mmCIF file of C-alpha atoms in Angstrom:
data_model
loop_
_atom_site.group_PDB
_atom_site.id
_atom_site.type_symbol
_atom_site.label_atom_id
_atom_site.label_comp_id
_atom_site.label_asym_id
_atom_site.label_seq_id
_atom_site.Cartn_x
_atom_site.Cartn_y
_atom_site.Cartn_z
ATOM 1 C CA MET A 1029 9.957 -44.589 25.589
ATOM 2 C CA LEU A 1030 13.521 -43.967 25.188
ATOM 3 C CA GLN A 1031 14.327 -48.026 25.919
ATOM 4 C CA LYS A 1032 11.681 -49.569 23.662
ATOM 5 C CA PHE A 1033 12.857 -46.868 21.125
ATOM 6 C CA ARG A 1034 16.093 -48.447 21.429
ATOM 7 C CA THR A 1035 14.610 -52.354 21.398
ATOM 8 C CA ALA A 1036 12.469 -50.998 18.423
ATOM 9 C CA LEU A 1037 15.225 -50.017 16.459
ATOM 10 C CA LEU A 1038 17.606 -53.017 17.221
ATOM 11 C CA CYS A 1039 14.798 -55.310 16.429
ATOM 12 C CA LEU A 1040 14.717 -53.511 12.769
ATOM 13 C CA THR A 1041 18.282 -53.756 12.432
ATOM 14 C CA LEU A 1042 18.825 -57.680 12.888
ATOM 15 C CA ALA A 1043 16.577 -58.108 10.582
ATOM 16 C CA GLY A 1044 18.219 -55.951 8.017
ATOM 17 C CA ALA A 1045 15.062 -53.481 7.796
ATOM 18 C CA MET A 1046 17.258 -50.524 7.441
ATOM 19 C CA PRO A 1047 21.299 -49.507 7.291
ATOM 20 C CA GLN A 1048 23.117 -49.944 10.820
ATOM 21 C CA ALA A 1049 24.139 -46.323 10.334
ATOM 22 C CA ALA A 1050 20.985 -44.958 9.778
ATOM 23 C CA SER A 1051 19.176 -46.369 12.722
ATOM 24 C CA ALA A 1052 21.450 -44.351 15.008
ATOM 25 C CA ALA A 1053 21.015 -41.348 13.579
ATOM 26 C CA ASP A 1054 17.412 -41.828 12.211
ATOM 27 C CA LEU A 1055 15.472 -40.511 15.153
ATOM 28 C CA MET A 1056 12.055 -39.327 14.290
ATOM 29 C CA THR A 1057 10.414 -42.277 15.619
ATOM 30 C CA PHE A 1058 11.589 -40.240 19.151
ATOM 31 C CA TRP A 1059 10.186 -36.705 18.537
ATOM 32 C CA ASP A 1060 6.944 -39.319 17.661
ATOM 33 C CA THR A 1061 5.525 -39.720 21.368
ATOM 34 C CA PRO A 1062 6.239 -35.851 23.919
ATOM 35 C CA GLN A 1063 10.036 -35.384 25.378
ATOM 36 C CA MET A 1064 10.978 -34.028 27.819
ATOM 37 C CA GLY A 1065 13.959 -32.214 28.593
ATOM 38 C CA GLY A 1066 16.354 -29.262 28.950
ATOM 39 C CA ASN A 1067 19.043 -26.572 27.473
ATOM 40 C CA SER A 1068 22.678 -27.008 28.223
ATOM 41 C CA PHE A 1069 24.668 -23.711 27.431
ATOM 42 C CA ASN A 1070 27.650 -23.871 29.172
ATOM 43 C CA ALA A 1071 30.576 -22.453 28.470
ATOM 44 C CA ALA A 1072 33.314 -25.174 29.107
ATOM 45 C CA GLU A 1073 32.068 -28.536 27.085
ATOM 46 C CA PRO A 1074 29.688 -30.940 29.773
ATOM 47 C CA ASP A 1075 30.649 -33.631 30.735
ATOM 48 C CA LYS A 1076 29.448 -37.448 32.164
ATOM 49 C CA ALA A 1077 28.575 -36.168 35.240
ATOM 50 C CA TYR A 1078 26.476 -33.812 33.548
ATOM 51 C CA PHE A 1079 24.642 -36.030 31.791
ATOM 52 C CA GLU A 1080 23.858 -38.332 34.103
ATOM 53 C CA ALA A 1081 22.802 -34.967 36.393
ATOM 54 C CA LEU A 1082 20.536 -34.584 34.144
ATOM 55 C CA ALA A 1083 18.871 -37.215 33.105
ATOM 56 C CA ALA A 1084 18.150 -38.080 36.550
ATOM 57 C CA THR A 1085 15.662 -35.733 36.686
ATOM 58 C CA GLY A 1086 13.957 -36.897 34.335
ATOM 59 C CA ALA A 1087 14.581 -35.095 31.113
ATOM 60 C CA THR A 1088 15.323 -37.455 27.292
ATOM 61 C CA TRP A 1089 17.105 -34.845 25.562
ATOM 62 C CA VAL A 1090 19.435 -32.107 26.362
ATOM 63 C CA ARG A 1091 19.342 -29.119 23.624
ATOM 64 C CA LEU A 1092 23.125 -28.355 23.080
ATOM 65 C CA THR A 1093 25.238 -25.130 22.523
ATOM 66 C CA PHE A 1094 29.003 -25.319 21.810
ATOM 67 C CA SER A 1095 29.431 -21.593 20.895
ATOM 68 C CA LYS A 1096 31.092 -20.671 24.357
ATOM 69 C CA TRP A 1097 33.820 -23.853 24.462
ATOM 70 C CA LYS A 1098 36.855 -22.550 24.086
ATOM 71 C CA GLY A 1099 38.632 -23.349 20.761
ATOM 72 C CA GLU A 1100 41.053 -23.284 17.695
ATOM 73 C CA GLY A 1101 39.773 -19.424 16.395
ATOM 74 C CA ARG A 1102 37.769 -16.775 17.532
ATOM 75 C CA ASP A 1103 34.139 -19.035 17.464
ATOM 76 C CA PHE A 1104 34.551 -22.439 18.069
ATOM 77 C CA LEU A 1105 33.562 -25.325 15.228
ATOM 78 C CA LEU A 1106 33.432 -22.482 12.383
ATOM 79 C CA GLY A 1107 37.164 -21.076 12.815
ATOM 80 C CA ASP A 1108 35.886 -17.540 12.508
ATOM 81 C CA ALA A 1109 32.181 -16.341 11.301
ATOM 82 C CA ASP A 1110 33.543 -13.632 9.546
ATOM 83 C CA HIS A 1111 34.860 -16.533 7.004
ATOM 84 C CA TYR A 1112 34.011 -20.071 7.640
ATOM 85 C CA LYS A 1113 36.926 -22.064 6.014
ATOM 86 C CA GLY A 1114 35.754 -25.812 7.700
ATOM 87 C CA LEU A 1115 35.679 -27.199 11.186
ATOM 88 C CA PRO A 1116 38.527 -27.134 13.191
ATOM 89 C CA PRO A 1117 40.164 -30.575 13.536
ATOM 90 C CA LYS A 1118 39.780 -30.209 17.769
ATOM 91 C CA ASP A 1119 37.166 -28.520 18.146
ATOM 92 C CA LEU A 1120 35.439 -31.387 16.652
ATOM 93 C CA ALA A 1121 37.312 -34.017 18.491
ATOM 94 C CA LYS A 1122 35.638 -31.540 21.691
ATOM 95 C CA LEU A 1123 32.274 -31.666 20.524
ATOM 96 C CA ARG A 1124 32.453 -35.631 19.830
ATOM 97 C CA GLU A 1125 33.846 -36.248 23.071
ATOM 98 C CA THR A 1126 30.574 -34.788 24.200
ATOM 99 C CA LEU A 1127 28.200 -35.527 22.411
ATOM 100 C CA ASP A 1128 30.521 -39.615 23.758
ATOM 101 C CA ALA A 1129 29.332 -38.309 27.358
ATOM 102 C CA ALA A 1130 25.655 -37.559 27.001
ATOM 103 C CA GLN A 1131 25.257 -40.877 25.266
ATOM 104 C CA THR A 1132 26.703 -42.537 27.344
ATOM 105 C CA ALA A 1133 23.925 -40.913 29.959
ATOM 106 C CA GLY A 1134 21.338 -42.193 27.686
ATOM 107 C CA VAL A 1135 20.588 -38.668 26.709
ATOM 108 C CA LYS A 1136 19.544 -37.758 23.871
ATOM 109 C CA VAL A 1137 21.114 -34.062 22.203
ATOM 110 C CA VAL A 1138 20.332 -31.836 19.144
ATOM 111 C CA ILE A 1139 23.716 -29.252 18.029
ATOM 112 C CA THR A 1140 23.170 -25.357 18.159
ATOM 113 C CA PRO A 1141 24.582 -23.098 17.200
ATOM 114 C CA LEU A 1142 24.529 -19.612 19.094
ATOM 115 C CA SER A 1143 25.954 -18.728 15.772
ATOM 116 C CA LEU A 1144 26.828 -18.545 12.186
ATOM 117 C CA PRO A 1145 28.614 -17.501 9.199
ATOM 118 C CA GLY A 1146 27.426 -13.362 9.272
ATOM 119 C CA ALA A 1147 25.729 -14.193 12.185
ATOM 120 C CA ARG A 1148 28.266 -14.062 15.444
ATOM 121 C CA TRP A 1149 25.888 -14.784 19.465
ATOM 122 C CA LYS A 1150 25.898 -10.916 20.133
ATOM 123 C CA GLN A 1151 27.350 -12.150 23.364
ATOM 124 C CA GLN A 1152 30.760 -12.883 21.835
ATOM 125 C CA ASN A 1153 29.960 -9.433 18.873
ATOM 126 C CA GLY A 1154 30.636 -6.978 21.174
ATOM 127 C CA GLU A 1155 26.878 -7.058 22.504
ATOM 128 C CA LYS A 1156 25.885 -5.521 19.032
ATOM 129 C CA PHE A 1157 24.123 -7.564 16.477
ATOM 130 C CA ASP A 1158 25.561 -9.742 13.455
ATOM 131 C CA ASP A 1159 22.465 -8.076 10.509
ATOM 132 C CA ARG A 1160 25.654 -9.272 7.225
ATOM 133 C CA LEU A 1161 23.733 -13.348 7.506
ATOM 134 C CA TRP A 1162 20.715 -11.703 6.524
ATOM 135 C CA SER A 1163 21.632 -8.512 3.811
ATOM 136 C CA ASN A 1164 24.655 -10.458 2.386
ATOM 137 C CA PRO A 1165 24.111 -13.900 0.382
ATOM 138 C CA ALA A 1166 27.860 -14.666 1.043
ATOM 139 C CA PHE A 1167 27.312 -15.106 4.044
ATOM 140 C CA ALA A 1168 24.158 -18.244 3.302
ATOM 141 C CA ASP A 1169 25.971 -19.750 1.187
ATOM 142 C CA GLN A 1170 28.485 -20.037 3.399
ATOM 143 C CA ALA A 1171 25.680 -21.420 6.219
ATOM 144 C CA VAL A 1172 25.170 -24.361 4.872
ATOM 145 C CA LYS A 1173 28.536 -25.459 3.874
ATOM 146 C CA PHE A 1174 29.415 -25.404 7.354
ATOM 147 C CA TRP A 1175 25.465 -27.703 8.194
ATOM 148 C CA SER A 1176 26.256 -29.581 5.060
ATOM 149 C CA ASP A 1177 30.003 -30.100 6.646
ATOM 150 C CA LEU A 1178 29.136 -30.102 10.260
ATOM 151 C CA ALA A 1179 25.956 -33.277 9.415
ATOM 152 C CA ALA A 1180 28.486 -35.042 7.327
ATOM 153 C CA ALA A 1181 31.279 -35.156 10.298
ATOM 154 C CA LEU A 1182 27.847 -36.265 13.099
ATOM 155 C CA LYS A 1183 25.819 -38.146 10.904
ATOM 156 C CA ASP A 1184 26.535 -41.447 13.144
ATOM 157 C CA HIS A 1185 27.013 -40.384 15.760
ATOM 158 C CA PRO A 1186 24.008 -41.903 18.108
ATOM 159 C CA ALA A 1187 23.288 -38.919 20.361
ATOM 160 C CA VAL A 1188 22.631 -36.993 18.067
ATOM 161 C CA ALA A 1189 18.131 -36.280 17.466
ATOM 162 C CA GLY A 1190 18.137 -33.743 15.514
ATOM 163 C CA TYR A 1191 20.605 -30.201 14.243
ATOM 164 C CA ASN A 1192 18.957 -26.537 14.932
ATOM 165 C CA LEU A 1193 20.084 -24.900 12.658
ATOM 166 C CA ILE A 1194 20.800 -22.094 14.228
ATOM 167 C CA ASN A 1195 19.294 -19.838 18.145
ATOM 168 C CA GLU A 1196 16.996 -17.548 17.429
ATOM 169 C CA PRO A 1197 17.924 -16.085 14.135
ATOM 170 C CA ALA A 1198 16.576 -11.932 14.196
ATOM 171 C CA PRO A 1199 16.600 -11.221 10.244
ATOM 172 C CA GLU A 1200 13.547 -8.602 11.762
ATOM 173 C CA LYS A 1201 15.706 -7.075 13.858
ATOM 174 C CA THR A 1202 17.037 -4.168 11.076
ATOM 175 C CA THR A 1203 14.121 -3.300 9.343
ATOM 176 C CA GLY A 1204 12.117 -1.982 11.740
ATOM 177 C CA LEU A 1205 9.236 -4.547 12.278
ATOM 178 C CA ALA A 1206 8.133 -4.491 15.964
ATOM 179 C CA GLU A 1207 8.584 -7.896 17.414
ATOM 180 C CA ASN A 1208 5.490 -8.155 18.980
ATOM 181 C CA GLY A 1209 3.237 -6.114 16.561
ATOM 182 C CA ALA A 1210 0.223 -6.443 15.343
ATOM 183 C CA MET A 1211 -0.074 -9.441 13.117
ATOM 184 C CA ALA A 1212 -1.014 -8.646 9.909
ATOM 185 C CA ASP A 1213 3.044 -6.446 10.562
ATOM 186 C CA ILE A 1214 4.684 -9.665 10.795
ATOM 187 C CA GLN A 1215 2.475 -11.312 7.708
ATOM 188 C CA THR A 1216 2.967 -8.386 5.845
ATOM 189 C CA TRP A 1217 6.665 -8.342 6.165
ATOM 190 C CA GLN A 1218 6.992 -11.851 6.030
ATOM 191 C CA GLU A 1219 5.612 -12.122 1.946
ATOM 192 C CA LYS A 1220 7.997 -8.057 0.956
ATOM 193 C CA HIS A 1221 10.829 -10.846 2.291
ATOM 194 C CA ALA A 1222 9.953 -13.669 0.708
ATOM 195 C CA GLY A 1223 13.062 -14.626 -1.630
ATOM 196 C CA GLY A 1224 14.912 -11.992 -0.648
ATOM 197 C CA THR A 1225 17.929 -12.628 2.137
ATOM 198 C CA ARG A 1226 16.329 -12.634 4.937
ATOM 199 C CA ASP A 1227 13.826 -15.269 4.135
ATOM 200 C CA LEU A 1228 13.994 -17.541 6.964
ATOM 201 C CA PRO A 1229 12.251 -20.668 5.431
ATOM 202 C CA LYS A 1230 14.638 -19.762 2.358
ATOM 203 C CA LEU A 1231 18.135 -20.055 4.695
ATOM 204 C CA TYR A 1232 15.882 -23.362 5.433
ATOM 205 C CA THR A 1233 15.515 -24.636 2.520
ATOM 206 C CA ARG A 1234 19.366 -24.459 1.322
ATOM 207 C CA ILE A 1235 20.761 -26.081 4.218
ATOM 208 C CA ILE A 1236 18.701 -28.804 4.826
ATOM 209 C CA GLU A 1237 18.567 -29.398 1.394
ATOM 210 C CA ALA A 1238 22.677 -29.601 1.715
ATOM 211 C CA ILE A 1239 22.011 -31.859 5.128
ATOM 212 C CA ARG A 1240 20.395 -34.208 3.054
ATOM 213 C CA ALA A 1241 22.809 -34.537 -0.342
ATOM 214 C CA VAL A 1242 25.348 -36.444 3.089
ATOM 215 C CA ASP A 1243 22.485 -37.186 5.859
ATOM 216 C CA PRO A 1244 18.982 -37.781 4.060
ATOM 217 C CA VAL A 1245 17.942 -38.744 7.845
ATOM 218 C CA THR A 1246 18.615 -36.699 11.321
ATOM 219 C CA PRO A 1247 15.471 -34.478 12.189
ATOM 220 C CA VAL A 1248 16.293 -30.795 11.542
ATOM 221 C CA MET A 1249 15.891 -28.972 14.318
ATOM 222 C CA VAL A 1250 14.121 -24.522 12.958
ATOM 223 C CA ASP A 1251 13.964 -21.935 14.990
ATOM 224 C CA SER A 1252 10.858 -19.777 13.976
ATOM 225 C CA GLY A 1253 12.038 -15.696 13.429
ATOM 226 C CA TYR A 1254 12.381 -12.636 15.685
ATOM 227 C CA TYR A 1255 14.765 -14.888 18.469
ATOM 228 C CA ALA A 1256 11.958 -17.479 18.064
ATOM 229 C CA ASN A 1257 8.600 -16.289 18.020
ATOM 230 C CA PRO A 1258 5.495 -18.537 17.584
ATOM 231 C CA ARG A 1259 3.998 -15.509 16.389
ATOM 232 C CA ALA A 1260 6.912 -15.366 13.178
ATOM 233 C CA LEU A 1261 6.260 -18.988 12.707
ATOM 234 C CA ALA A 1262 2.546 -18.497 12.149
ATOM 235 C CA ALA A 1263 3.850 -15.936 9.693
ATOM 236 C CA TRP A 1264 5.063 -18.988 7.544
ATOM 237 C CA PRO A 1265 3.057 -19.704 4.681
ATOM 238 C CA LYS A 1266 3.435 -22.768 3.992
ATOM 239 C CA ARG A 1267 5.443 -25.748 6.344
ATOM 240 C CA LEU A 1268 9.425 -26.451 4.429
ATOM 241 C CA ALA A 1269 8.942 -29.742 2.735
ATOM 242 C CA ASP A 1270 11.894 -31.960 4.380
ATOM 243 C CA ASP A 1271 9.618 -33.855 7.279
ATOM 244 C CA LYS A 1272 12.273 -34.133 9.365
ATOM 245 C CA VAL A 1273 11.298 -31.182 10.657
ATOM 246 C CA LEU A 1274 10.928 -29.647 14.023
ATOM 247 C CA TYR A 1275 9.707 -26.541 14.477
ATOM 248 C CA ALA A 1276 10.837 -24.096 17.272
ATOM 249 C CA PHE A 1277 9.887 -21.294 19.411
ATOM 250 C CA HIS A 1278 11.174 -20.097 22.789
ATOM 251 C CA MET A 1279 8.676 -18.513 25.504
ATOM 252 C CA TYR A 1280 9.548 -16.565 27.935
ATOM 253 C CA GLU A 1281 6.755 -14.653 27.334
ATOM 254 C CA PRO A 1282 5.674 -11.523 29.287
ATOM 255 C CA TYR A 1283 9.400 -10.742 28.858
ATOM 256 C CA ASP A 1284 9.336 -8.145 31.099
ATOM 257 C CA ALA A 1285 8.350 -9.409 34.015
ATOM 258 C CA THR A 1286 10.330 -12.728 33.233
ATOM 259 C CA SER A 1287 13.701 -11.875 32.812
ATOM 260 C CA ALA A 1288 16.711 -10.613 34.771
ATOM 261 C CA PRO A 1289 15.665 -6.596 34.327
ATOM 262 C CA ASN A 1290 12.552 -6.784 36.076
ATOM 263 C CA MET A 1291 14.830 -8.021 39.421
ATOM 264 C CA LYS A 1292 16.016 -4.337 39.497
ATOM 265 C CA ARG A 1293 12.721 -3.153 39.897
ATOM 266 C CA GLU A 1294 11.646 -1.332 42.789
ATOM 267 C CA THR A 1295 8.534 -3.084 42.147
ATOM 268 C CA PRO A 1296 9.155 -6.650 39.951
ATOM 269 C CA LEU A 1297 6.298 -7.360 37.307
ATOM 270 C CA ARG A 1298 4.161 -9.825 39.371
ATOM 271 C CA TYR A 1299 1.896 -12.571 37.405
ATOM 272 C CA PRO A 1300 -0.765 -13.283 36.670
ATOM 273 C CA GLY A 1301 -1.308 -9.580 35.432
ATOM 274 C CA ALA A 1302 1.793 -8.503 34.160
ATOM 275 C CA GLN A 1303 0.462 -5.657 31.491
ATOM 276 C CA THR A 1304 3.097 -5.439 28.133
ATOM 277 C CA ASP A 1305 2.736 -3.981 24.859
ATOM 278 C CA TYR A 1306 1.834 -7.049 22.458
ATOM 279 C CA ALA A 1307 -0.371 -6.682 19.228
ATOM 280 C CA GLY A 1308 -0.531 -3.184 18.906
ATOM 281 C CA SER A 1309 -2.779 -2.544 21.753
ATOM 282 C CA THR A 1310 -2.235 -4.228 25.565
ATOM 283 C CA MET A 1311 -2.132 -7.686 27.297
ATOM 284 C CA SER A 1312 -2.255 -8.881 30.681
ATOM 285 C CA TRP A 1313 -0.526 -11.536 31.096
ATOM 286 C CA GLY A 1314 -2.668 -15.026 33.228
ATOM 287 C CA ARG A 1315 -3.108 -18.216 32.341
ATOM 288 C CA LYS A 1316 -5.154 -17.943 28.998
ATOM 289 C CA ALA A 1317 -2.355 -15.688 27.159
ATOM 290 C CA VAL A 1318 0.142 -17.990 27.994
ATOM 291 C CA ALA A 1319 -1.729 -21.038 26.266
ATOM 292 C CA ASP A 1320 -2.853 -18.534 23.822
ATOM 293 C CA HIS A 1321 0.405 -17.440 22.885
ATOM 294 C CA ILE A 1322 2.102 -20.492 22.589
ATOM 295 C CA ASN A 1323 -1.168 -22.580 20.337
ATOM 296 C CA THR A 1324 0.317 -20.283 17.662
ATOM 297 C CA ALA A 1325 2.731 -22.070 16.289
ATOM 298 C CA PHE A 1326 -0.014 -25.618 17.001
ATOM 299 C CA ASP A 1327 -2.190 -23.349 15.786
ATOM 300 C CA TRP A 1328 0.169 -22.724 12.685
ATOM 301 C CA ALA A 1329 0.762 -26.274 11.861
ATOM 302 C CA LYS A 1330 -2.267 -27.209 12.325
ATOM 303 C CA THR A 1331 -3.155 -25.889 8.629
ATOM 304 C CA GLN A 1332 0.182 -27.279 7.392
ATOM 305 C CA GLY A 1333 -1.552 -30.860 8.262
ATOM 306 C CA LEU A 1334 1.715 -31.574 11.086
ATOM 307 C CA PRO A 1335 0.110 -33.540 14.106
ATOM 308 C CA PRO A 1336 1.587 -30.862 17.181
ATOM 309 C CA THR A 1337 4.486 -33.525 17.735
ATOM 310 C CA ARG A 1338 6.413 -32.086 14.922
ATOM 311 C CA VAL A 1339 5.949 -28.445 17.578
ATOM 312 C CA VAL A 1340 8.660 -27.810 19.945
ATOM 313 C CA ALA A 1341 9.204 -25.338 22.884
ATOM 314 C CA ALA A 1342 12.610 -25.480 22.657
ATOM 315 C CA GLU A 1343 13.952 -22.496 25.863
ATOM 316 C CA PHE A 1344 10.868 -21.837 28.491
ATOM 317 C CA GLY A 1345 11.795 -19.715 31.357
ATOM 318 C CA CYS A 1346 11.586 -17.561 34.120
ATOM 319 C CA MET A 1347 14.310 -16.055 36.832
ATOM 320 C CA ARG A 1348 14.110 -17.798 39.980
ATOM 321 C CA LEU A 1349 14.131 -15.815 41.886
ATOM 322 C CA TRP A 1350 11.047 -13.755 40.995
ATOM 323 C CA ALA A 1351 8.472 -14.745 43.255
ATOM 324 C CA ASP A 1352 5.914 -15.784 40.596
ATOM 325 C CA CYS A 1353 8.741 -18.534 38.908
ATOM 326 C CA GLY A 1354 6.154 -21.575 39.650
ATOM 327 C CA THR A 1355 3.341 -20.162 38.893
ATOM 328 C CA TYR A 1356 4.566 -19.510 35.572
ATOM 329 C CA LEU A 1357 6.728 -22.354 34.903
ATOM 330 C CA THR A 1358 3.692 -24.638 35.442
ATOM 331 C CA ASP A 1359 1.933 -22.544 33.035
ATOM 332 C CA VAL A 1360 4.222 -22.634 30.429
ATOM 333 C CA MET A 1361 4.210 -26.623 30.119
ATOM 334 C CA ASP A 1362 0.406 -26.979 31.693
ATOM 335 C CA ALA A 1363 -0.614 -25.247 27.803
ATOM 336 C CA VAL A 1364 2.430 -27.295 25.583
ATOM 337 C CA GLU A 1365 1.199 -30.526 27.057
ATOM 338 C CA ALA A 1366 -2.515 -29.750 26.581
ATOM 339 C CA LYS A 1367 -1.938 -29.671 22.452
ATOM 340 C CA GLY A 1368 1.217 -32.765 22.476
ATOM 341 C CA GLY A 1369 4.254 -30.552 22.154
ATOM 342 C CA HIS A 1370 7.586 -30.868 23.196
ATOM 343 C CA TRP A 1371 9.840 -28.609 25.857
ATOM 344 C CA ALA A 1372 14.069 -28.597 27.110
ATOM 345 C CA PHE A 1373 13.761 -25.076 29.864
ATOM 346 C CA TYR A 1374 15.829 -23.303 29.958
ATOM 347 C CA SER A 1375 18.450 -24.369 31.963
ATOM 348 C CA PHE A 1376 20.274 -26.953 33.508
ATOM 349 C CA ARG A 1377 23.641 -25.734 35.515
ATOM 350 C CA GLU A 1378 24.672 -23.227 33.302
ATOM 351 C CA ASP A 1379 28.543 -22.465 35.064
ATOM 352 C CA GLU A 1380 28.080 -18.946 34.193
ATOM 353 C CA TRP A 1381 24.890 -17.785 35.522
ATOM 354 C CA GLU A 1382 22.846 -18.487 38.361
ATOM 355 C CA GLY A 1383 19.098 -16.846 37.518
ATOM 356 C CA MET A 1384 17.314 -19.708 36.066
ATOM 357 C CA ASP A 1385 19.245 -22.237 37.575
ATOM 358 C CA TYR A 1386 15.944 -23.983 39.108
ATOM 359 C CA GLU A 1387 18.346 -26.684 41.455
ATOM 360 C CA LEU A 1388 19.369 -23.573 43.857
ATOM 361 C CA PRO A 1389 17.588 -22.945 46.225
ATOM 362 C CA ALA A 1390 16.383 -19.162 46.846
ATOM 363 C CA LYS A 1391 18.546 -18.477 50.114
ATOM 364 C CA VAL A 1392 21.260 -19.682 47.408
ATOM 365 C CA LYS A 1393 22.218 -16.075 46.478
ATOM 366 C CA PRO A 1394 24.421 -14.677 42.306
ATOM 367 C CA GLY A 1395 26.944 -13.964 45.011
ATOM 368 C CA GLN A 1396 27.390 -16.851 46.134
ATOM 369 C CA PHE A 1397 27.270 -18.358 43.283
ATOM 370 C CA TYR A 1398 30.152 -16.109 41.928
ATOM 371 C CA TRP A 1399 32.621 -17.110 44.972
ATOM 372 C CA LEU A 1400 31.663 -20.401 44.447
ATOM 373 C CA SER A 1401 32.201 -20.379 41.135
ATOM 374 C CA GLY A 1402 35.864 -17.907 41.217
ATOM 375 C CA GLN A 1403 37.425 -20.516 43.316
ATOM 376 C CA GLY A 1404 36.371 -23.600 41.528
ATOM 377 C CA LYS A 1405 33.660 -25.271 43.977
ATOM 378 C CA ALA A 1406 30.249 -24.657 42.798
ATOM 379 C CA GLY A 1407 30.302 -28.844 43.758
ATOM 380 C CA LYS A 1408 29.671 -26.698 47.169
ATOM 381 C CA LEU A 1409 26.085 -25.219 45.359
ATOM 382 C CA PRO A 1410 22.839 -26.992 47.959
ATOM 383 C CA ARG A 1411 20.607 -28.044 44.636
ATOM 384 C CA ASP A 1412 17.645 -28.971 46.551
ATOM 385 C CA GLY A 1413 14.960 -26.536 44.885
ATOM 386 C CA LYS A 1414 11.670 -26.164 44.269
ATOM 387 C CA LEU A 1415 11.370 -24.666 41.286
ATOM 388 C CA MET A 1416 13.641 -27.741 39.633
ATOM 389 C CA ASP A 1417 11.268 -30.231 41.717
ATOM 390 C CA ILE A 1418 8.221 -28.760 39.487
ATOM 391 C CA LEU A 1419 9.852 -29.847 36.391
ATOM 392 C CA LYS A 1420 10.874 -33.217 37.365
ATOM 393 C CA ALA A 1421 7.617 -34.533 39.122
ATOM 394 C CA ARG A 1422 6.330 -33.099 34.567
ATOM 395 C CA MET A 1423 10.405 -35.806 33.488
ATOM 396 C CA GLN A 1424 9.493 -37.866 35.584
ATOM 397 C CA LYS A 1425 5.850 -39.015 34.705
#
């Protein structure tokens, strides 16, 4: 698929149908068929070997964050999320080198910051949620400027397949709204905050308009609210005006079962069968419940006249040592693929955390991972995990 796409672009360029720079960046056609990939949330910049290993799994794209990398200032590429003044040149050069490595390996990249001005990622903010972007309009102005600068700098890079404006925004977090409460409550919240500082579609519209002033062609990916919950997307009154937008959600529900805290229980919750509070009542999670939750995003897109290829399960996963992880991953992929959307598993060879590294077999315990990584010997870890075989079977079919 990717080779056919490149050939088509080359023919159009030679025919004079579009400028050469635009042909490198205008990748909306790439997203017209379902794409499968992974997430790269590493503390060190991934190199060519990393991207080659990802490509070997069958992945066609990667959602790449730079926010953990060491930069010129406190916050990589932002300089300082307390006051954005411009892109630090050395940080930008480092990002370009990483994009070059991805391009060489044939992997398309969606650029994904974990922080924006006034919204520093919690894990880099003393574990405190940063609400300033959602309460102070001055930070929205800085976020717009940041993305305008970054799009102008990257618009012609051939590896870039999209700009994911912010990872897991949560303007609802401090307002008392339950994360998976009743749908009527979520819709009422959206109506109440329309036009205000917590109106996520409004902020996205401003950022996209600024991007389009410097880059009219590169696709934009937008996470839904409340940590990219598909039910938050379903409360949006309408799609965004730009026609090169991908609508993203993340899938870890039932979080009480898929996440690290479950592994600390004396008896971990199992899947199917785990029960959690959901939509004002109790949900018993299984294959149908997973599909119903995911379908919330696709159903909303259909009402907006959008094809399913405009919807992305941009993150999904479960703890690799959880007994039911393989079953859960399968059910999530089945649900997304049945609708015709894109997906990206979380995560590929994360260098600081092994919890969702599906290449690692069950015999590799967390202590072994951290010891070998601390000794600079992570390359000695076995990578024949059965969970990655499940993902590969989908990506290579």
